[in-house]
Amino acid sequence: MGFGGAALGGLFRPVGAATAEGAVRAAWEAGVRYFDTAPHYGAGLSEERLGAALAGVPRDAFTISTKVGRVLADADPNAGVPQGGDGGEFAVGRDRARVRDYSRGGVLRSLEGSLHRLRVDRVDVLYVHDPDDHWEQAAGEAFPALARLRDEGVVKAIGIAMNDAAMLTRFVAETDPDVVLCAGRCSLLDGGAQRELFPLCERRGVAVVAAGVFNSGILADPRPGAYYDYRRAPERSVARAQRIAAVCETHGVPLPAAALAWPARHPAVASVLVGMRSAAEVTTDVRLAGTEVPEELWRDLAAAGLLPGGPANAHGPGLHRRSGAGPMR
């Protein structure tokens, strides 16, 4: 299990500095060694807090990933949440704006800023972040810049991080990533990644980091008003999540435990990334990740038509029972 750093940047609601540091330290003490962040998360706040919490820890003892595609620039400190085309889901006021930039120069400036905020001399994995409407520049400039950094040994692995499974599939097919971070499309409510992306990654030896497995919270606590894909969940999604939870309950398995276990069944998945904003959340998520999930649960969910893709996916192509995740190369 990896530590997702979006919450440290105030995703949906503010997080105090002491609480953020406590979350990272609790994750470390629980054995978590992969930490992911991005300049986008709180306009650099997540990187700053992660760097502060890991200061003094031997650099070779953990894996850290960050992202490029948004360069931070000065903004009006009175503007509240920084403007720059996105970022409104982060409940923080910052004096920095996010500026989309997938050029080679933008990649280098972004990485330089991240290293400073993280207080490290290198990152292990570098992703192109959310290039949804920027395919040409991301594929033509950003990814080649990352590939050169990999060839020069500046970073160990490179990839793409986004919610769009179709574009991730295109990147895997047309470029040479080591890893993709797929958010929200490999969950119990959305199996978009398992149709083409996961099988292609398995064939090409590309590791997958499965993120957003709670779909912004609905699969952790499917109550009315829960978030689904960064916005309030529609009633039909809440109802479906509640039906899944009811089946899980008959097997004595909490819904979030099943949500964590589901993507890890695929052999291409190297890590399940979980956003955690406090030491208490870390303790809960580590316990849930260790929950034994019986095969009968998946069969019952499939029989009820509650698995993404239909009944075949209880044991069907691309989903296999497995004992552990392989390493990211």
PDB file of C-alpha atoms in Angstrom, residues 86-323:
ATOM      1  CA  ASP A  86      -7.972  24.015 -11.795  1.00  0.00           C
ATOM      2  CA  GLY A  87      -7.346  23.340  -8.141  1.00  0.00           C
ATOM      3  CA  GLY A  88     -10.670  24.401  -6.653  1.00  0.00           C
ATOM      4  CA  GLU A  89     -11.093  21.075  -4.879  1.00  0.00           C
ATOM      5  CA  PHE A  90      -8.225  22.004  -2.551  1.00  0.00           C
ATOM      6  CA  ALA A  91      -9.473  23.895   0.472  1.00  0.00           C
ATOM      7  CA  VAL A  92      -6.423  26.091   0.986  1.00  0.00           C
ATOM      8  CA  GLY A  93      -5.488  29.645   0.237  1.00  0.00           C
ATOM      9  CA  ARG A  94      -2.039  29.943  -1.335  1.00  0.00           C
ATOM     10  CA  ASP A  95      -0.015  32.620  -3.053  1.00  0.00           C
ATOM     11  CA  ARG A  96       0.782  30.320  -5.961  1.00  0.00           C
ATOM     12  CA  ALA A  97      -1.119  29.582  -9.150  1.00  0.00           C
ATOM     13  CA  ARG A  98      -0.967  26.361 -11.112  1.00  0.00           C
ATOM     14  CA  VAL A  99      -0.032  26.926 -14.754  1.00  0.00           C
ATOM     15  CA  ARG A 100      -0.385  24.039 -17.209  1.00  0.00           C
ATOM     16  CA  ASP A 101       2.926  23.435 -18.972  1.00  0.00           C
ATOM     17  CA  TYR A 102       3.891  20.166 -20.645  1.00  0.00           C
ATOM     18  CA  SER A 103       6.921  21.562 -22.454  1.00  0.00           C
ATOM     19  CA  ARG A 104      10.457  20.311 -21.858  1.00  0.00           C
ATOM     20  CA  GLY A 105      11.269  23.535 -20.019  1.00  0.00           C
ATOM     21  CA  GLY A 106       8.113  23.186 -17.952  1.00  0.00           C
ATOM     22  CA  VAL A 107       9.100  19.650 -16.966  1.00  0.00           C
ATOM     23  CA  LEU A 108      12.523  20.772 -15.776  1.00  0.00           C
ATOM     24  CA  ARG A 109      11.160  23.784 -13.879  1.00  0.00           C
ATOM     25  CA  SER A 110       8.492  21.652 -12.241  1.00  0.00           C
ATOM     26  CA  LEU A 111      10.982  18.999 -11.140  1.00  0.00           C
ATOM     27  CA  GLU A 112      13.384  21.622  -9.779  1.00  0.00           C
ATOM     28  CA  GLY A 113      10.604  23.134  -7.670  1.00  0.00           C
ATOM     29  CA  SER A 114       9.468  19.734  -6.427  1.00  0.00           C
ATOM     30  CA  LEU A 115      12.959  18.731  -5.321  1.00  0.00           C
ATOM     31  CA  HIS A 116      13.232  21.960  -3.341  1.00  0.00           C
ATOM     32  CA  ARG A 117       9.859  21.493  -1.640  1.00  0.00           C
ATOM     33  CA  LEU A 118      10.483  17.801  -0.949  1.00  0.00           C
ATOM     34  CA  ARG A 119      13.984  18.497   0.443  1.00  0.00           C
ATOM     35  CA  VAL A 120      15.493  15.676  -1.630  1.00  0.00           C
ATOM     36  CA  ASP A 121      18.091  15.461  -4.362  1.00  0.00           C
ATOM     37  CA  ARG A 122      16.059  13.059  -6.499  1.00  0.00           C
ATOM     38  CA  VAL A 123      12.682  11.410  -6.906  1.00  0.00           C
ATOM     39  CA  ASP A 124      12.257   7.777  -7.845  1.00  0.00           C
ATOM     40  CA  VAL A 125       9.206   8.022 -10.098  1.00  0.00           C
ATOM     41  CA  LEU A 126       8.146  11.020 -12.171  1.00  0.00           C
ATOM     42  CA  TYR A 127       4.707  11.148 -13.792  1.00  0.00           C
ATOM     43  CA  VAL A 128       3.127  13.356 -16.433  1.00  0.00           C
ATOM     44  CA  HIS A 129       0.067  14.601 -14.537  1.00  0.00           C
ATOM     45  CA  ASP A 130      -3.458  14.895 -15.982  1.00  0.00           C
ATOM     46  CA  PRO A 131      -2.626  15.598 -19.639  1.00  0.00           C
ATOM     47  CA  ASP A 132      -6.303  15.137 -20.603  1.00  0.00           C
ATOM     48  CA  ASP A 133      -6.568  18.052 -23.051  1.00  0.00           C
ATOM     49  CA  HIS A 134      -2.851  18.256 -23.780  1.00  0.00           C
ATOM     50  CA  TRP A 135      -2.010  15.017 -25.605  1.00  0.00           C
ATOM     51  CA  GLU A 136       0.163  16.589 -28.294  1.00  0.00           C
ATOM     52  CA  GLN A 137       2.458  18.499 -25.961  1.00  0.00           C
ATOM     53  CA  ALA A 138       2.454  15.827 -23.257  1.00  0.00           C
ATOM     54  CA  ALA A 139       3.352  13.008 -25.676  1.00  0.00           C
ATOM     55  CA  GLY A 140       5.566  15.132 -27.903  1.00  0.00           C
ATOM     56  CA  GLU A 141       7.493  17.146 -25.299  1.00  0.00           C
ATOM     57  CA  ALA A 142       6.840  16.152 -21.680  1.00  0.00           C
ATOM     58  CA  PHE A 143       7.231  12.409 -22.044  1.00  0.00           C
ATOM     59  CA  PRO A 144      10.446  12.637 -24.130  1.00  0.00           C
ATOM     60  CA  ALA A 145      11.837  14.978 -21.462  1.00  0.00           C
ATOM     61  CA  LEU A 146      11.016  12.382 -18.800  1.00  0.00           C
ATOM     62  CA  ALA A 147      12.585   9.646 -20.923  1.00  0.00           C
ATOM     63  CA  ARG A 148      15.803  11.665 -21.145  1.00  0.00           C
ATOM     64  CA  LEU A 149      15.813  12.160 -17.361  1.00  0.00           C
ATOM     65  CA  ARG A 150      15.426   8.391 -17.009  1.00  0.00           C
ATOM     66  CA  ASP A 151      18.223   7.704 -19.484  1.00  0.00           C
ATOM     67  CA  GLU A 152      20.503  10.112 -17.610  1.00  0.00           C
ATOM     68  CA  GLY A 153      19.707   8.404 -14.305  1.00  0.00           C
ATOM     69  CA  VAL A 154      18.069  11.495 -12.807  1.00  0.00           C
ATOM     70  CA  VAL A 155      14.893   9.456 -12.116  1.00  0.00           C
ATOM     71  CA  LYS A 156      14.501   5.690 -11.920  1.00  0.00           C
ATOM     72  CA  ALA A 157      11.082   5.331 -13.535  1.00  0.00           C
ATOM     73  CA  ILE A 158       8.644   7.472 -15.520  1.00  0.00           C
ATOM     74  CA  GLY A 159       4.989   7.301 -16.313  1.00  0.00           C
ATOM     75  CA  ILE A 160       1.625   8.996 -16.592  1.00  0.00           C
ATOM     76  CA  ALA A 161      -0.894   9.729 -13.834  1.00  0.00           C
ATOM     77  CA  MET A 162      -4.516  10.493 -14.635  1.00  0.00           C
ATOM     78  CA  ASN A 163      -8.145   9.414 -14.397  1.00  0.00           C
ATOM     79  CA  ASP A 164      -8.691   8.739 -18.108  1.00  0.00           C
ATOM     80  CA  ALA A 165      -8.111   5.022 -18.745  1.00  0.00           C
ATOM     81  CA  ALA A 166      -8.410   5.438 -22.525  1.00  0.00           C
ATOM     82  CA  MET A 167      -5.618   8.013 -22.714  1.00  0.00           C
ATOM     83  CA  LEU A 168      -3.459   5.977 -20.346  1.00  0.00           C
ATOM     84  CA  THR A 169      -3.928   3.037 -22.710  1.00  0.00           C
ATOM     85  CA  ARG A 170      -2.809   5.222 -25.608  1.00  0.00           C
ATOM     86  CA  PHE A 171       0.300   6.314 -23.714  1.00  0.00           C
ATOM     87  CA  VAL A 172       1.214   2.691 -22.975  1.00  0.00           C
ATOM     88  CA  ALA A 173       0.652   1.747 -26.614  1.00  0.00           C
ATOM     89  CA  GLU A 174       2.529   4.667 -28.175  1.00  0.00           C
ATOM     90  CA  THR A 175       5.263   5.572 -25.653  1.00  0.00           C
ATOM     91  CA  ASP A 176       7.523   3.703 -23.233  1.00  0.00           C
ATOM     92  CA  PRO A 177       6.410   4.244 -19.622  1.00  0.00           C
ATOM     93  CA  ASP A 178       7.603   2.122 -16.733  1.00  0.00           C
ATOM     94  CA  VAL A 179       4.450   2.707 -14.701  1.00  0.00           C
ATOM     95  CA  VAL A 180       1.016   4.289 -14.940  1.00  0.00           C
ATOM     96  CA  LEU A 181      -0.959   5.733 -12.047  1.00  0.00           C
ATOM     97  CA  CYS A 182      -4.635   5.149 -12.755  1.00  0.00           C
ATOM     98  CA  ALA A 183      -7.038   7.014 -10.480  1.00  0.00           C
ATOM     99  CA  GLY A 184     -10.678   6.090 -10.028  1.00  0.00           C
ATOM    100  CA  ARG A 185     -11.032   3.745 -12.994  1.00  0.00           C
ATOM    101  CA  CYS A 186     -10.099   0.543 -11.163  1.00  0.00           C
ATOM    102  CA  SER A 187     -12.650   0.529  -8.377  1.00  0.00           C
ATOM    103  CA  LEU A 188     -15.713  -1.453  -7.381  1.00  0.00           C
ATOM    104  CA  LEU A 189     -17.841   1.259  -8.993  1.00  0.00           C
ATOM    105  CA  ASP A 190     -15.787   1.861 -12.135  1.00  0.00           C
ATOM    106  CA  GLY A 191     -13.882  -0.865 -13.960  1.00  0.00           C
ATOM    107  CA  GLY A 192     -12.876   1.189 -16.977  1.00  0.00           C
ATOM    108  CA  ALA A 193      -9.186   0.327 -16.588  1.00  0.00           C
ATOM    109  CA  GLN A 194      -9.628  -3.433 -16.528  1.00  0.00           C
ATOM    110  CA  ARG A 195     -10.973  -3.715 -20.073  1.00  0.00           C
ATOM    111  CA  GLU A 196      -7.948  -2.550 -22.069  1.00  0.00           C
ATOM    112  CA  LEU A 197      -5.416  -0.733 -19.886  1.00  0.00           C
ATOM    113  CA  PHE A 198      -4.595  -3.469 -17.377  1.00  0.00           C
ATOM    114  CA  PRO A 199      -4.244  -6.272 -19.957  1.00  0.00           C
ATOM    115  CA  LEU A 200      -2.027  -4.052 -22.142  1.00  0.00           C
ATOM    116  CA  CYS A 201       0.147  -3.112 -19.169  1.00  0.00           C
ATOM    117  CA  GLU A 202       0.511  -6.782 -18.267  1.00  0.00           C
ATOM    118  CA  ARG A 203       1.572  -7.658 -21.823  1.00  0.00           C
ATOM    119  CA  ARG A 204       4.084  -4.813 -22.024  1.00  0.00           C
ATOM    120  CA  GLY A 205       5.493  -5.167 -18.520  1.00  0.00           C
ATOM    121  CA  VAL A 206       4.236  -1.774 -17.355  1.00  0.00           C
ATOM    122  CA  ALA A 207       3.460  -1.557 -13.638  1.00  0.00           C
ATOM    123  CA  VAL A 208       0.164  -0.082 -12.460  1.00  0.00           C
ATOM    124  CA  VAL A 209      -0.404   2.029  -9.373  1.00  0.00           C
ATOM    125  CA  ALA A 210      -4.108   1.834  -8.589  1.00  0.00           C
ATOM    126  CA  ALA A 211      -5.281   5.070  -6.983  1.00  0.00           C
ATOM    127  CA  GLY A 212      -8.639   6.532  -6.046  1.00  0.00           C
ATOM    128  CA  VAL A 213      -9.953   3.099  -5.088  1.00  0.00           C
ATOM    129  CA  PHE A 214     -12.529   4.696  -2.760  1.00  0.00           C
ATOM    130  CA  ASN A 215     -13.663   6.965  -5.642  1.00  0.00           C
ATOM    131  CA  SER A 216     -13.178  10.107  -3.505  1.00  0.00           C
ATOM    132  CA  GLY A 217     -14.871   8.578  -0.457  1.00  0.00           C
ATOM    133  CA  ILE A 218     -18.072   6.869  -1.546  1.00  0.00           C
ATOM    134  CA  LEU A 219     -16.521   3.394  -1.225  1.00  0.00           C
ATOM    135  CA  ALA A 220     -15.224   4.213   2.234  1.00  0.00           C
ATOM    136  CA  ASP A 221     -18.550   5.500   3.566  1.00  0.00           C
ATOM    137  CA  PRO A 222     -21.483   5.357   1.108  1.00  0.00           C
ATOM    138  CA  ARG A 223     -23.787   7.773   2.857  1.00  0.00           C
ATOM    139  CA  PRO A 224     -25.859  10.456   1.102  1.00  0.00           C
ATOM    140  CA  GLY A 225     -23.636  13.432   0.389  1.00  0.00           C
ATOM    141  CA  ALA A 226     -20.522  11.305  -0.115  1.00  0.00           C
ATOM    142  CA  TYR A 227     -18.047  12.356  -2.776  1.00  0.00           C
ATOM    143  CA  TYR A 228     -17.648  10.382  -6.009  1.00  0.00           C
ATOM    144  CA  ASP A 229     -14.964  11.431  -8.495  1.00  0.00           C
ATOM    145  CA  TYR A 230     -14.306  14.738  -6.688  1.00  0.00           C
ATOM    146  CA  ARG A 231     -17.956  15.841  -6.549  1.00  0.00           C
ATOM    147  CA  ARG A 232     -21.112  14.983  -4.629  1.00  0.00           C
ATOM    148  CA  ALA A 233     -22.235  11.477  -5.559  1.00  0.00           C
ATOM    149  CA  PRO A 234     -25.542  11.010  -7.404  1.00  0.00           C
ATOM    150  CA  GLU A 235     -28.182   8.988  -5.576  1.00  0.00           C
ATOM    151  CA  ARG A 236     -27.843   6.008  -7.931  1.00  0.00           C
ATOM    152  CA  SER A 237     -24.117   5.713  -7.159  1.00  0.00           C
ATOM    153  CA  VAL A 238     -24.746   5.890  -3.422  1.00  0.00           C
ATOM    154  CA  ALA A 239     -27.429   3.209  -3.750  1.00  0.00           C
ATOM    155  CA  ARG A 240     -25.110   0.919  -5.705  1.00  0.00           C
ATOM    156  CA  ALA A 241     -22.298   1.379  -3.184  1.00  0.00           C
ATOM    157  CA  GLN A 242     -24.729   0.567  -0.386  1.00  0.00           C
ATOM    158  CA  ARG A 243     -25.777  -2.642  -2.175  1.00  0.00           C
ATOM    159  CA  ILE A 244     -22.114  -3.640  -2.483  1.00  0.00           C
ATOM    160  CA  ALA A 245     -21.625  -2.863   1.204  1.00  0.00           C
ATOM    161  CA  ALA A 246     -24.582  -5.081   2.113  1.00  0.00           C
ATOM    162  CA  VAL A 247     -23.069  -8.073   0.281  1.00  0.00           C
ATOM    163  CA  CYS A 248     -19.706  -7.407   1.918  1.00  0.00           C
ATOM    164  CA  GLU A 249     -21.387  -7.371   5.325  1.00  0.00           C
ATOM    165  CA  THR A 250     -22.751 -10.888   4.820  1.00  0.00           C
ATOM    166  CA  HIS A 251     -19.118 -12.045   4.593  1.00  0.00           C
ATOM    167  CA  GLY A 252     -17.943  -9.961   7.550  1.00  0.00           C
ATOM    168  CA  VAL A 253     -15.848  -7.740   5.274  1.00  0.00           C
ATOM    169  CA  PRO A 254     -16.015  -3.922   5.547  1.00  0.00           C
ATOM    170  CA  LEU A 255     -16.752  -2.227   2.229  1.00  0.00           C
ATOM    171  CA  PRO A 256     -13.475  -0.228   2.208  1.00  0.00           C
ATOM    172  CA  ALA A 257     -11.499  -3.455   2.770  1.00  0.00           C
ATOM    173  CA  ALA A 258     -13.099  -4.929  -0.343  1.00  0.00           C
ATOM    174  CA  ALA A 259     -12.428  -1.681  -2.218  1.00  0.00           C
ATOM    175  CA  LEU A 260      -8.729  -1.944  -1.358  1.00  0.00           C
ATOM    176  CA  ALA A 261      -8.533  -5.626  -2.265  1.00  0.00           C
ATOM    177  CA  TRP A 262     -10.351  -5.429  -5.600  1.00  0.00           C
ATOM    178  CA  PRO A 263      -7.676  -3.747  -7.817  1.00  0.00           C
ATOM    179  CA  ALA A 264      -4.850  -5.681  -6.140  1.00  0.00           C
ATOM    180  CA  ARG A 265      -6.270  -8.881  -7.652  1.00  0.00           C
ATOM    181  CA  HIS A 266      -4.821  -7.953 -11.032  1.00  0.00           C
ATOM    182  CA  PRO A 267      -1.197  -9.057 -11.643  1.00  0.00           C
ATOM    183  CA  ALA A 268      -0.286  -5.745 -13.303  1.00  0.00           C
ATOM    184  CA  VAL A 269      -0.998  -3.802 -10.106  1.00  0.00           C
ATOM    185  CA  ALA A 270       2.187  -3.090  -8.158  1.00  0.00           C
ATOM    186  CA  SER A 271       0.676  -0.814  -5.521  1.00  0.00           C
ATOM    187  CA  VAL A 272      -2.670   0.423  -4.250  1.00  0.00           C
ATOM    188  CA  LEU A 273      -2.356   4.100  -3.393  1.00  0.00           C
ATOM    189  CA  VAL A 274      -4.516   5.431  -0.556  1.00  0.00           C
ATOM    190  CA  GLY A 275      -5.026   9.049   0.433  1.00  0.00           C
ATOM    191  CA  MET A 276      -4.606   9.487   4.185  1.00  0.00           C
ATOM    192  CA  ARG A 277      -4.871  12.777   6.060  1.00  0.00           C
ATOM    193  CA  SER A 278      -4.308  11.744   9.707  1.00  0.00           C
ATOM    194  CA  ALA A 279      -2.633   9.114  11.844  1.00  0.00           C
ATOM    195  CA  ALA A 280      -6.079   7.708  12.649  1.00  0.00           C
ATOM    196  CA  GLU A 281      -6.860   7.239   8.950  1.00  0.00           C
ATOM    197  CA  VAL A 282      -3.510   5.515   8.457  1.00  0.00           C
ATOM    198  CA  THR A 283      -4.242   3.084  11.288  1.00  0.00           C
ATOM    199  CA  THR A 284      -7.677   2.315   9.865  1.00  0.00           C
ATOM    200  CA  ASP A 285      -6.492   1.871   6.275  1.00  0.00           C
ATOM    201  CA  VAL A 286      -3.572  -0.364   7.221  1.00  0.00           C
ATOM    202  CA  ARG A 287      -5.953  -2.560   9.205  1.00  0.00           C
ATOM    203  CA  LEU A 288      -8.426  -2.683   6.313  1.00  0.00           C
ATOM    204  CA  ALA A 289      -5.668  -3.566   3.861  1.00  0.00           C
ATOM    205  CA  GLY A 290      -4.822  -6.584   5.987  1.00  0.00           C
ATOM    206  CA  THR A 291      -8.399  -7.906   5.973  1.00  0.00           C
ATOM    207  CA  GLU A 292      -8.814 -11.374   4.489  1.00  0.00           C
ATOM    208  CA  VAL A 293     -11.348 -11.194   1.663  1.00  0.00           C
ATOM    209  CA  PRO A 294     -12.855 -14.582   0.743  1.00  0.00           C
ATOM    210  CA  GLU A 295     -13.329 -15.602  -2.883  1.00  0.00           C
ATOM    211  CA  GLU A 296     -16.997 -16.194  -2.114  1.00  0.00           C
ATOM    212  CA  LEU A 297     -17.476 -12.448  -1.713  1.00  0.00           C
ATOM    213  CA  TRP A 298     -16.393 -11.766  -5.285  1.00  0.00           C
ATOM    214  CA  ARG A 299     -18.634 -14.552  -6.574  1.00  0.00           C
ATOM    215  CA  ASP A 300     -21.625 -13.165  -4.687  1.00  0.00           C
ATOM    216  CA  LEU A 301     -20.981  -9.643  -5.954  1.00  0.00           C
ATOM    217  CA  ALA A 302     -20.675 -10.966  -9.489  1.00  0.00           C
ATOM    218  CA  ALA A 303     -23.896 -12.988  -9.176  1.00  0.00           C
ATOM    219  CA  ALA A 304     -25.683  -9.839  -8.007  1.00  0.00           C
ATOM    220  CA  GLY A 305     -24.336  -7.880 -10.974  1.00  0.00           C
ATOM    221  CA  LEU A 306     -22.343  -5.619  -8.666  1.00  0.00           C
ATOM    222  CA  LEU A 307     -18.845  -6.084 -10.067  1.00  0.00           C
ATOM    223  CA  PRO A 308     -17.622  -3.694 -12.775  1.00  0.00           C
ATOM    224  CA  GLY A 309     -17.972  -5.373 -16.143  1.00  0.00           C
ATOM    225  CA  GLY A 310     -20.494  -7.985 -15.063  1.00  0.00           C
ATOM    226  CA  PRO A 311     -20.441 -11.499 -13.567  1.00  0.00           C
ATOM    227  CA  ALA A 312     -17.508 -12.754 -15.649  1.00  0.00           C
ATOM    228  CA  ASN A 313     -15.135 -10.521 -13.765  1.00  0.00           C
ATOM    229  CA  ALA A 314     -15.274 -12.531 -10.564  1.00  0.00           C
ATOM    230  CA  HIS A 315     -12.657 -14.769 -12.177  1.00  0.00           C
ATOM    231  CA  GLY A 316     -12.658 -13.500 -15.753  1.00  0.00           C
ATOM    232  CA  PRO A 317      -9.854 -12.299 -18.025  1.00  0.00           C
ATOM    233  CA  GLY A 318      -7.576  -9.750 -16.438  1.00  0.00           C
ATOM    234  CA  LEU A 319      -8.613 -10.416 -12.839  1.00  0.00           C
ATOM    235  CA  HIS A 320      -6.778 -13.138 -10.987  1.00  0.00           C
ATOM    236  CA  ARG A 321      -6.289 -14.101  -7.400  1.00  0.00           C
ATOM    237  CA  ARG A 322      -2.805 -13.195  -6.334  1.00  0.00           C
ATOM    238  CA  SER A 323      -0.655 -13.259  -3.222  1.00  0.00           C
TER     239      SER A 323
END
